[in-house]
């Protein structure tokens, strides 16, 4: 029984992990790297023989876990592809958008291998997807080898974003659990994770926030109110507010928080909130899934029930900045050519406005450079950062590891300093703590 990381080492991106369990081969996740281009964005799929994989399980719809699935499936046509219903619904839209992005990058950047797949290929692939709910066991089997053993799988709610799950696999007398991306606390929309804590031999766990501690006095409500006060101050100055957001997850979380802030009287109740582009599509799908996946504010359909919501017209090129409004535009890292990146100069140039960050920004991204004082744009307005991460803080992850007390823990989905912090904290334990290298097998027996 073996584990092999196919992901890029020491970075967050292109997540994909191969498990060889009793003669059955299962891959968990198939992502793309958000900071790279061309073939370097892909996991090390060249290490896998064609038609040798029996099952592919996707933990959630973010592209660093889903974006290379069409490339993988093209060479693994016999594999069962399993995910939750929300991940399937959201993932279809995100993958189709990815085709459009790759076409644009081919034209603008000269990446000749783009796009990796076509809209038609995606539509054909969707026919092979299977959906399962948390708590519903299913089997992955090697139908070509009668001597192989089946792998019994089960999903568990992971928080993070709508549809996200951790995955448990049992084979022989071994139990393996993969967290995917996890948040243990309730967010505004997504409910906290509900993970198993006993009988786990090998734990594969994300380490995204391992390089920094959260303020011990942190509460989500206080952070929400602090954001509301910063936005209200800008509106009272006669300015407007830009909140860069990721299309899936953060857009819907922030829109709901702004709604709560208006109900609490912290923001004026008639403040227009603007969203656009892919965020609108994702919000429509989140509304469509009401009642089909546990979430907060189940009584609200965002597009139908929030009268202050304004949608950026499809294909709009000219982005007008009007006072007294809040603009929630993607991407969250203000990546070049996205709506938030195009809109930023209009906000930053006026001292009455405010730019509010609500999630992680890579230091090399435009958002990261603004936060570090190295902006490509002149900055004349207040810039503030708030913690609404969809990832669990490191102390909660460490507590979970210790409660599970597995024989072996494999640290993934984190930069080198983040993984190193966990390894140091667990150095005195009896667990075998491992930081995987791409392509190097780890024995799970």
Short mmCIF file of C-alpha atoms in Angstrom, two decimals:
data_model
loop_
_atom_site.label_atom_id
_atom_site.label_comp_id
_atom_site.label_asym_id
_atom_site.label_seq_id
_atom_site.Cartn_x
_atom_site.Cartn_y
_atom_site.Cartn_z
CA UNK A 1 0.00 0.00 0.00
CA UNK A 2 1.56 3.27 -1.16
CA UNK A 3 0.99 7.05 -1.31
CA UNK A 4 2.58 9.21 -4.00
CA UNK A 5 2.26 12.98 -4.22
CA UNK A 6 1.82 14.24 -7.77
CA UNK A 7 1.69 17.87 -6.62
CA UNK A 8 4.37 20.53 -6.95
CA UNK A 9 6.57 20.41 -3.83
CA UNK A 10 6.56 23.19 -1.23
CA UNK A 11 3.80 25.20 -2.92
CA UNK A 12 0.02 25.47 -2.85
CA UNK A 13 -1.24 24.35 -6.25
CA UNK A 14 -1.78 21.41 -8.64
CA UNK A 15 -2.89 19.14 -5.80
CA UNK A 16 -3.17 15.46 -6.72
CA UNK A 17 -2.33 12.32 -4.77
CA UNK A 18 -2.09 8.68 -5.90
CA UNK A 19 -2.97 5.81 -3.57
CA UNK A 20 -2.15 2.19 -4.41
CA UNK A 21 -4.25 0.10 -2.04
CA UNK A 22 -4.44 -3.67 -2.34
CA UNK A 23 -3.99 -3.60 -6.10
CA UNK A 24 -6.54 -0.79 -6.57
CA UNK A 25 -5.34 2.69 -7.61
CA UNK A 26 -7.18 5.83 -6.51
CA UNK A 27 -6.30 9.46 -7.18
CA UNK A 28 -7.58 12.17 -4.85
CA UNK A 29 -7.89 15.59 -6.53
CA UNK A 30 -6.52 16.84 -9.84
CA UNK A 31 -5.66 20.52 -9.63
CA UNK A 32 -3.78 23.16 -11.59
CA UNK A 33 -1.17 25.56 -10.25
CA UNK A 34 -2.57 29.12 -10.11
CA UNK A 35 0.80 30.90 -10.42
CA UNK A 36 2.25 29.01 -13.37
CA UNK A 37 1.44 28.66 -17.07
CA UNK A 38 1.31 25.86 -19.61
CA UNK A 39 2.35 22.33 -18.75
CA UNK A 40 4.04 23.49 -15.52
CA UNK A 41 0.57 24.07 -14.04
CA UNK A 42 -0.20 20.33 -14.13
CA UNK A 43 0.48 17.61 -11.55
CA UNK A 44 3.02 14.93 -12.44
CA UNK A 45 0.53 12.84 -14.42
CA UNK A 46 3.38 11.56 -16.58
CA UNK A 47 4.22 9.21 -13.68
CA UNK A 48 0.93 7.33 -14.20
CA UNK A 49 0.47 4.70 -16.88
CA UNK A 50 -2.51 5.10 -19.21
CA UNK A 51 -5.72 3.40 -18.03
CA UNK A 52 -4.11 2.28 -14.76
CA UNK A 53 -6.32 4.27 -12.35
CA UNK A 54 -9.52 2.77 -10.97
CA UNK A 55 -11.02 5.79 -9.23
CA UNK A 56 -10.69 9.58 -9.04
CA UNK A 57 -12.26 11.46 -6.13
CA UNK A 58 -12.48 15.27 -6.09
CA UNK A 59 -12.67 16.98 -2.70
CA UNK A 60 -14.12 20.32 -3.88
CA UNK A 61 -14.51 22.59 -6.88
CA UNK A 62 -11.61 25.04 -6.53
CA UNK A 63 -9.33 24.76 -9.54
CA UNK A 64 -6.22 23.91 -7.53
CA UNK A 65 -8.05 20.64 -6.76
CA UNK A 66 -10.19 20.19 -9.90
CA UNK A 67 -8.65 22.11 -12.79
CA UNK A 68 -6.61 19.30 -14.39
CA UNK A 69 -9.29 16.60 -14.09
CA UNK A 70 -10.05 16.66 -17.86
CA UNK A 71 -6.36 16.11 -18.62
CA UNK A 72 -6.18 13.20 -16.17
CA UNK A 73 -9.45 11.62 -17.32
CA UNK A 74 -8.38 11.72 -20.96
CA UNK A 75 -5.80 9.04 -20.13
CA UNK A 76 -7.83 7.24 -17.43
CA UNK A 77 -11.14 6.63 -19.19
CA UNK A 78 -12.00 3.56 -17.12
CA UNK A 79 -11.73 5.36 -13.77
CA UNK A 80 -14.83 6.08 -11.72
CA UNK A 81 -14.96 9.87 -11.10
CA UNK A 82 -16.69 10.73 -7.82
CA UNK A 83 -17.55 14.03 -6.09
CA UNK A 84 -20.43 15.68 -4.27
CA UNK A 85 -23.37 17.21 -6.14
CA UNK A 86 -22.36 20.83 -5.36
CA UNK A 87 -18.80 20.13 -6.52
CA UNK A 88 -20.17 18.71 -9.78
CA UNK A 89 -22.50 21.67 -10.40
CA UNK A 90 -19.92 24.32 -9.51
CA UNK A 91 -17.05 22.44 -11.13
CA UNK A 92 -18.73 22.29 -14.53
CA UNK A 93 -19.00 26.08 -14.66
CA UNK A 94 -15.47 26.62 -13.37
CA UNK A 95 -13.95 24.23 -15.92
CA UNK A 96 -15.83 25.85 -18.81
CA UNK A 97 -14.58 29.23 -17.61
CA UNK A 98 -11.08 27.76 -17.44
CA UNK A 99 -11.25 26.98 -21.17
CA UNK A 100 -12.04 30.64 -21.88
CA UNK A 101 -9.20 31.82 -19.63
CA UNK A 102 -6.70 29.50 -21.32
CA UNK A 103 -7.80 30.70 -24.77
CA UNK A 104 -7.22 34.29 -23.67
CA UNK A 105 -3.81 33.44 -22.21
CA UNK A 106 -2.83 31.69 -25.41
CA UNK A 107 -3.56 34.87 -27.33
CA UNK A 108 -2.07 37.29 -24.79
CA UNK A 109 0.88 35.32 -23.42
CA UNK A 110 1.64 32.97 -26.31
CA UNK A 111 1.11 29.78 -24.26
CA UNK A 112 0.86 27.49 -27.27
CA UNK A 113 -0.34 24.38 -25.39
CA UNK A 114 -3.51 26.15 -24.22
CA UNK A 115 -6.30 25.29 -23.97
CA UNK A 116 -5.66 21.87 -22.43
CA UNK A 117 -9.24 20.81 -23.24
CA UNK A 118 -12.32 22.03 -25.09
CA UNK A 119 -15.90 22.81 -24.11
CA UNK A 120 -17.03 19.79 -26.12
CA UNK A 121 -14.61 17.50 -24.28
CA UNK A 122 -15.93 18.78 -20.95
CA UNK A 123 -19.53 18.10 -21.92
CA UNK A 124 -18.58 14.55 -22.86
CA UNK A 125 -16.64 14.00 -19.62
CA UNK A 126 -19.52 15.11 -17.39
CA UNK A 127 -21.50 12.03 -18.45
CA UNK A 128 -19.05 9.87 -16.49
CA UNK A 129 -19.19 11.80 -13.21
CA UNK A 130 -20.79 10.14 -10.18
CA UNK A 131 -22.09 12.08 -7.18
CA UNK A 132 -22.19 10.88 -3.58
CA UNK A 133 -23.17 12.50 -0.28
CA UNK A 134 -21.22 12.53 2.99
CA UNK A 135 -22.02 9.40 4.96
CA UNK A 136 -22.77 7.40 1.81
CA UNK A 137 -20.21 4.62 1.41
CA UNK A 138 -19.05 3.55 -2.04
CA UNK A 139 -16.43 1.20 -3.43
CA UNK A 140 -13.58 1.70 -5.87
CA UNK A 141 -12.56 -1.58 -7.50
CA UNK A 142 -9.96 -2.79 -9.96
CA UNK A 143 -12.20 -4.64 -12.39
CA UNK A 144 -9.23 -5.92 -14.42
CA UNK A 145 -7.48 -7.75 -11.57
CA UNK A 146 -9.50 -10.34 -9.67
CA UNK A 147 -6.74 -10.60 -7.06
CA UNK A 148 -7.06 -6.93 -6.12
CA UNK A 149 -9.01 -5.68 -3.12
CA UNK A 150 -11.77 -3.07 -3.19
CA UNK A 151 -11.39 0.27 -1.42
CA UNK A 152 -14.36 1.36 0.70
CA UNK A 153 -14.70 5.15 0.57
CA UNK A 154 -16.75 7.66 2.53
CA UNK A 155 -16.93 11.45 2.39
CA UNK A 156 -17.18 13.82 5.37
CA UNK A 157 -18.24 17.49 5.48
CA UNK A 158 -15.10 19.67 5.30
CA UNK A 159 -16.45 23.22 5.62
CA UNK A 160 -14.25 25.42 3.39
CA UNK A 161 -16.74 25.94 0.51
CA UNK A 162 -20.07 24.49 -0.55
CA UNK A 163 -19.66 20.81 -1.43
CA UNK A 164 -16.19 20.38 0.10
CA UNK A 165 -15.40 17.03 1.72
CA UNK A 166 -12.64 15.03 3.32
CA UNK A 167 -12.27 11.47 2.06
CA UNK A 168 -11.84 8.28 4.10
CA UNK A 169 -10.59 5.10 2.42
CA UNK A 170 -10.47 1.64 3.96
CA UNK A 171 -8.61 -1.33 2.54
CA UNK A 172 -7.64 -4.52 4.36
CA UNK A 173 -7.20 -3.42 7.96
CA UNK A 174 -5.96 0.09 7.11
CA UNK A 175 -7.88 3.37 7.30
CA UNK A 176 -6.64 6.47 5.49
CA UNK A 177 -8.16 9.95 5.78
CA UNK A 178 -7.50 12.92 3.49
CA UNK A 179 -8.77 16.28 4.75
CA UNK A 180 -8.78 18.20 1.48
CA UNK A 181 -9.22 21.87 2.38
CA UNK A 182 -10.90 22.19 5.77
CA UNK A 183 -12.45 24.76 8.09
CA UNK A 184 -13.74 23.51 11.43
CA UNK A 185 -15.75 26.63 12.30
CA UNK A 186 -19.05 27.74 10.80
CA UNK A 187 -18.65 30.52 8.27
CA UNK A 188 -21.49 32.75 7.16
CA UNK A 189 -22.55 30.35 4.41
CA UNK A 190 -20.48 27.18 4.83
CA UNK A 191 -20.89 25.08 7.96
CA UNK A 192 -17.89 23.72 9.82
CA UNK A 193 -16.25 20.36 9.16
CA UNK A 194 -17.47 17.11 10.69
CA UNK A 195 -14.49 14.77 10.52
CA UNK A 196 -13.80 11.32 11.98
CA UNK A 197 -11.38 11.21 14.89
CA UNK A 198 -10.77 7.52 15.60
CA UNK A 199 -9.36 4.48 13.85
CA UNK A 200 -7.26 6.43 11.34
CA UNK A 201 -3.86 4.93 10.51
CA UNK A 202 -2.66 7.53 7.99
CA UNK A 203 -3.81 11.16 7.97
CA UNK A 204 -3.09 13.37 4.96
CA UNK A 205 -3.76 16.93 6.09
CA UNK A 206 -3.61 20.42 4.62
CA UNK A 207 -1.21 22.96 6.19
CA UNK A 208 -2.17 26.18 4.38
CA UNK A 209 -2.01 28.50 7.40
CA UNK A 210 0.87 26.80 9.16
CA UNK A 211 3.24 29.73 8.74
CA UNK A 212 1.27 32.09 11.01
CA UNK A 213 -0.97 31.99 14.07
CA UNK A 214 -4.41 33.54 14.26
CA UNK A 215 -5.01 36.21 16.91
CA UNK A 216 -6.14 34.28 20.02
CA UNK A 217 -8.91 36.85 20.60
CA UNK A 218 -10.30 36.43 17.08
CA UNK A 219 -14.03 36.01 16.56
CA UNK A 220 -15.70 36.02 13.17
CA UNK A 221 -18.43 38.40 14.34
CA UNK A 222 -15.93 40.97 15.61
CA UNK A 223 -13.94 40.71 12.37
CA UNK A 224 -17.13 41.11 10.35
CA UNK A 225 -18.07 44.22 12.33
CA UNK A 226 -14.57 45.66 11.89
CA UNK A 227 -14.91 45.21 8.13
CA UNK A 228 -18.33 46.86 8.24
CA UNK A 229 -16.97 49.86 10.13
CA UNK A 230 -14.12 50.28 7.61
CA UNK A 231 -16.59 50.15 4.72
CA UNK A 232 -18.99 52.56 6.47
CA UNK A 233 -16.15 55.05 7.03
CA UNK A 234 -15.40 55.12 3.31
CA UNK A 235 -19.07 55.52 2.41
CA UNK A 236 -19.39 58.37 4.94
CA UNK A 237 -16.44 60.12 3.28
CA UNK A 238 -18.36 60.06 0.02
CA UNK A 239 -16.27 57.22 -1.33
CA UNK A 240 -16.79 53.66 -2.47
CA UNK A 241 -15.32 50.28 -1.47
CA UNK A 242 -13.64 47.48 -3.43
CA UNK A 243 -13.53 44.01 -1.87
CA UNK A 244 -11.57 41.60 -4.12
CA UNK A 245 -13.13 38.14 -3.80
CA UNK A 246 -12.79 34.64 -5.22
CA UNK A 247 -15.76 33.79 -7.43
CA UNK A 248 -16.64 30.61 -5.51
CA UNK A 249 -16.99 30.81 -1.76
CA UNK A 250 -15.69 34.24 -0.84
CA UNK A 251 -18.16 36.17 -3.03
CA UNK A 252 -21.16 34.52 -1.42
CA UNK A 253 -19.69 34.71 2.11
CA UNK A 254 -18.95 38.44 1.78
CA UNK A 255 -22.30 39.33 0.22
CA UNK A 256 -24.08 37.59 3.11
CA UNK A 257 -21.86 39.35 5.67
CA UNK A 258 -22.65 42.72 4.11
CA UNK A 259 -26.34 41.83 4.32
CA UNK A 260 -25.90 41.04 8.04
CA UNK A 261 -24.04 44.33 8.56
CA UNK A 262 -26.93 46.24 7.02
CA UNK A 263 -29.40 44.42 9.24
CA UNK A 264 -27.24 45.30 12.26
CA UNK A 265 -27.18 48.99 11.29
CA UNK A 266 -23.40 49.08 10.81
CA UNK A 267 -23.83 49.74 7.08
CA UNK A 268 -26.60 51.85 5.52
CA UNK A 269 -29.43 49.53 4.59
CA UNK A 270 -29.70 50.85 1.04
CA UNK A 271 -26.03 50.43 0.05
CA UNK A 272 -25.75 48.90 -3.45
CA UNK A 273 -23.49 45.81 -3.62
CA UNK A 274 -22.02 45.00 -7.03
CA UNK A 275 -20.83 41.59 -8.21
CA UNK A 276 -20.00 40.43 -11.71
CA UNK A 277 -18.45 37.99 -14.10
CA UNK A 278 -17.86 34.46 -12.86
CA UNK A 279 -19.01 35.49 -9.38
CA UNK A 280 -22.53 35.96 -10.73
CA UNK A 281 -22.55 32.46 -12.25
CA UNK A 282 -21.24 30.92 -9.02
CA UNK A 283 -23.83 32.79 -6.95
CA UNK A 284 -26.61 31.56 -9.23
CA UNK A 285 -25.44 27.97 -8.72
CA UNK A 286 -25.15 28.41 -4.95
CA UNK A 287 -28.76 29.61 -4.96
CA UNK A 288 -29.76 26.62 -7.09
CA UNK A 289 -28.31 24.29 -4.44
CA UNK A 290 -30.38 25.71 -1.57
CA UNK A 291 -31.88 22.80 0.36
CA UNK A 292 -29.57 20.26 -1.27
CA UNK A 293 -26.50 20.87 0.93
CA UNK A 294 -26.33 22.09 4.56
CA UNK A 295 -25.44 25.79 4.77
CA UNK A 296 -26.08 28.93 6.77
CA UNK A 297 -28.89 31.32 5.82
CA UNK A 298 -30.80 28.53 4.07
CA UNK A 299 -33.80 30.87 3.89
CA UNK A 300 -31.98 33.23 1.52
CA UNK A 301 -31.43 32.98 -2.22
CA UNK A 302 -28.84 35.66 -2.78
CA UNK A 303 -29.82 36.84 -6.25
CA UNK A 304 -33.55 36.76 -5.51
CA UNK A 305 -33.73 37.95 -1.90
CA UNK A 306 -31.05 40.66 -1.57
CA UNK A 307 -32.57 43.75 -3.22
CA UNK A 308 -29.32 45.74 -3.01
CA UNK A 309 -27.38 43.30 -5.19
CA UNK A 310 -26.33 44.70 -8.57
CA UNK A 311 -24.92 42.54 -11.37
CA UNK A 312 -22.19 43.69 -13.74
CA UNK A 313 -23.49 43.24 -17.26
CA UNK A 314 -21.85 40.39 -19.17
CA UNK A 315 -19.17 41.64 -21.51
CA UNK A 316 -18.98 45.04 -19.82
CA UNK A 317 -15.63 46.66 -20.56
CA UNK A 318 -16.02 50.08 -18.93
CA UNK A 319 -16.14 49.76 -15.15
CA UNK A 320 -17.72 52.81 -13.58
CA UNK A 321 -16.87 53.68 -9.97
CA UNK A 322 -19.69 55.53 -8.26
CA UNK A 323 -19.67 56.84 -4.67
CA UNK A 324 -21.70 55.14 -1.96
CA UNK A 325 -21.31 51.64 -3.38
CA UNK A 326 -19.52 48.41 -2.47
CA UNK A 327 -17.92 46.42 -5.29
CA UNK A 328 -17.22 42.71 -4.69
CA UNK A 329 -15.25 41.76 -7.78
CA UNK A 330 -13.07 38.76 -8.56
CA UNK A 331 -10.37 37.69 -8.45
CA UNK A 332 -9.42 37.70 -4.79
CA UNK A 333 -5.72 38.11 -5.59
CA UNK A 334 -6.50 40.77 -8.22
CA UNK A 335 -4.82 38.67 -10.90
CA UNK A 336 -3.99 40.57 -14.08
CA UNK A 337 -6.88 40.95 -16.56
CA UNK A 338 -9.56 40.17 -13.94
CA UNK A 339 -12.34 42.60 -13.02
CA UNK A 340 -10.86 43.47 -9.60
CA UNK A 341 -7.48 44.22 -11.19
CA UNK A 342 -9.03 46.49 -13.84
CA UNK A 343 -11.16 48.25 -11.23
CA UNK A 344 -8.42 48.77 -8.61
CA UNK A 345 -6.88 51.99 -10.05
CA UNK A 346 -10.25 53.73 -9.83
CA UNK A 347 -10.47 52.90 -6.12
CA UNK A 348 -6.84 53.43 -5.14
CA UNK A 349 -6.57 56.86 -6.77
CA UNK A 350 -9.15 58.53 -4.48
CA UNK A 351 -8.47 58.99 -0.76
CA UNK A 352 -12.20 58.81 0.01
CA UNK A 353 -12.38 55.17 -1.09
CA UNK A 354 -11.23 51.97 0.63
CA UNK A 355 -9.72 48.69 -0.56
CA UNK A 356 -10.58 45.81 1.79
CA UNK A 357 -8.94 42.38 1.49
CA UNK A 358 -10.79 39.40 2.98
CA UNK A 359 -8.61 36.39 2.16
CA UNK A 360 -5.17 35.08 1.37
CA UNK A 361 -3.09 36.87 -1.25
CA UNK A 362 0.09 35.38 -2.62
CA UNK A 363 2.97 37.82 -2.00
CA UNK A 364 3.76 37.84 -5.74
CA UNK A 365 0.17 38.64 -6.79
CA UNK A 366 -1.05 42.21 -7.40
CA UNK A 367 -3.06 41.99 -4.16
CA UNK A 368 -0.02 40.78 -2.25
CA UNK A 369 2.13 43.58 -3.66
CA UNK A 370 -0.42 46.20 -2.65
CA UNK A 371 -0.48 44.84 0.90
CA UNK A 372 3.32 44.90 1.13
CA UNK A 373 3.59 48.46 -0.18
CA UNK A 374 4.86 47.51 -3.65
CA UNK A 375 1.75 48.31 -5.67
CA UNK A 376 1.94 48.89 -9.40
CA UNK A 377 -0.75 51.54 -8.89
CA UNK A 378 -0.52 54.77 -6.85
CA UNK A 379 -2.22 54.14 -3.48
CA UNK A 380 -4.06 57.12 -2.00
CA UNK A 381 -6.90 55.40 -0.12
CA UNK A 382 -6.91 53.22 3.02
CA UNK A 383 -6.02 49.56 2.44
CA UNK A 384 -7.05 47.06 5.13
CA UNK A 385 -6.97 43.30 5.56
CA UNK A 386 -9.51 41.06 7.30
CA UNK A 387 -9.35 37.38 8.18
CA UNK A 388 -12.20 35.39 6.66
CA UNK A 389 -10.08 32.47 5.48
CA UNK A 390 -11.81 29.30 4.38
CA UNK A 391 -8.92 27.30 5.87
CA UNK A 392 -8.62 26.23 9.50
CA UNK A 393 -6.01 28.06 11.61
CA UNK A 394 -2.95 26.04 12.40
CA UNK A 395 -3.71 25.45 16.09
CA UNK A 396 -7.05 23.82 15.20
CA UNK A 397 -5.37 21.57 12.64
CA UNK A 398 -2.73 20.61 15.19
CA UNK A 399 -5.43 19.82 17.76
CA UNK A 400 -7.18 17.62 15.20
CA UNK A 401 -3.97 15.72 14.42
CA UNK A 402 -3.41 15.08 18.11
CA UNK A 403 -6.99 13.92 18.68
CA UNK A 404 -6.77 11.50 15.76
CA UNK A 405 -3.30 10.37 16.85
CA UNK A 406 -2.61 8.43 13.64
CA UNK A 407 0.33 6.15 13.11
CA UNK A 408 1.43 8.41 10.27
CA UNK A 409 0.66 12.01 9.23
CA UNK A 410 1.51 13.35 5.77
CA UNK A 411 1.69 17.15 5.46
CA UNK A 412 0.39 18.60 2.17
CA UNK A 413 -1.12 21.80 0.72
CA UNK A 414 1.24 24.29 2.32
CA UNK A 415 4.36 26.30 1.64
CA UNK A 416 7.63 25.01 3.08
CA UNK A 417 7.49 27.18 6.27
CA UNK A 418 3.91 26.03 6.93
CA UNK A 419 4.76 22.34 6.70
CA UNK A 420 7.93 22.88 8.73
CA UNK A 421 5.92 24.39 11.61
CA UNK A 422 3.71 21.31 11.85
CA UNK A 423 6.68 18.97 11.59
CA UNK A 424 8.39 20.83 14.43
CA UNK A 425 5.28 20.77 16.64
CA UNK A 426 4.89 17.01 16.13
CA UNK A 427 8.57 16.12 16.43
CA UNK A 428 8.19 14.74 19.97
CA UNK A 429 5.13 12.63 19.17
CA UNK A 430 5.13 8.93 18.33
CA UNK A 431 3.61 9.65 14.92
CA UNK A 432 5.62 9.27 11.76
CA UNK A 433 5.53 12.80 10.29
CA UNK A 434 6.24 13.04 6.58
CA UNK A 435 6.60 15.84 4.03
CA UNK A 436 6.18 14.12 0.65
CA UNK A 437 8.38 14.64 -2.38
CA UNK A 438 6.79 14.65 -5.82
CA UNK A 439 6.86 11.17 -7.34
CA UNK A 440 8.40 9.45 -4.32
CA UNK A 441 6.35 6.54 -2.93
CA UNK A 442 5.53 6.40 0.79
CA UNK A 443 4.77 2.95 2.22
CA UNK A 444 1.45 2.95 4.10
CA UNK A 445 1.72 -0.58 5.57
#
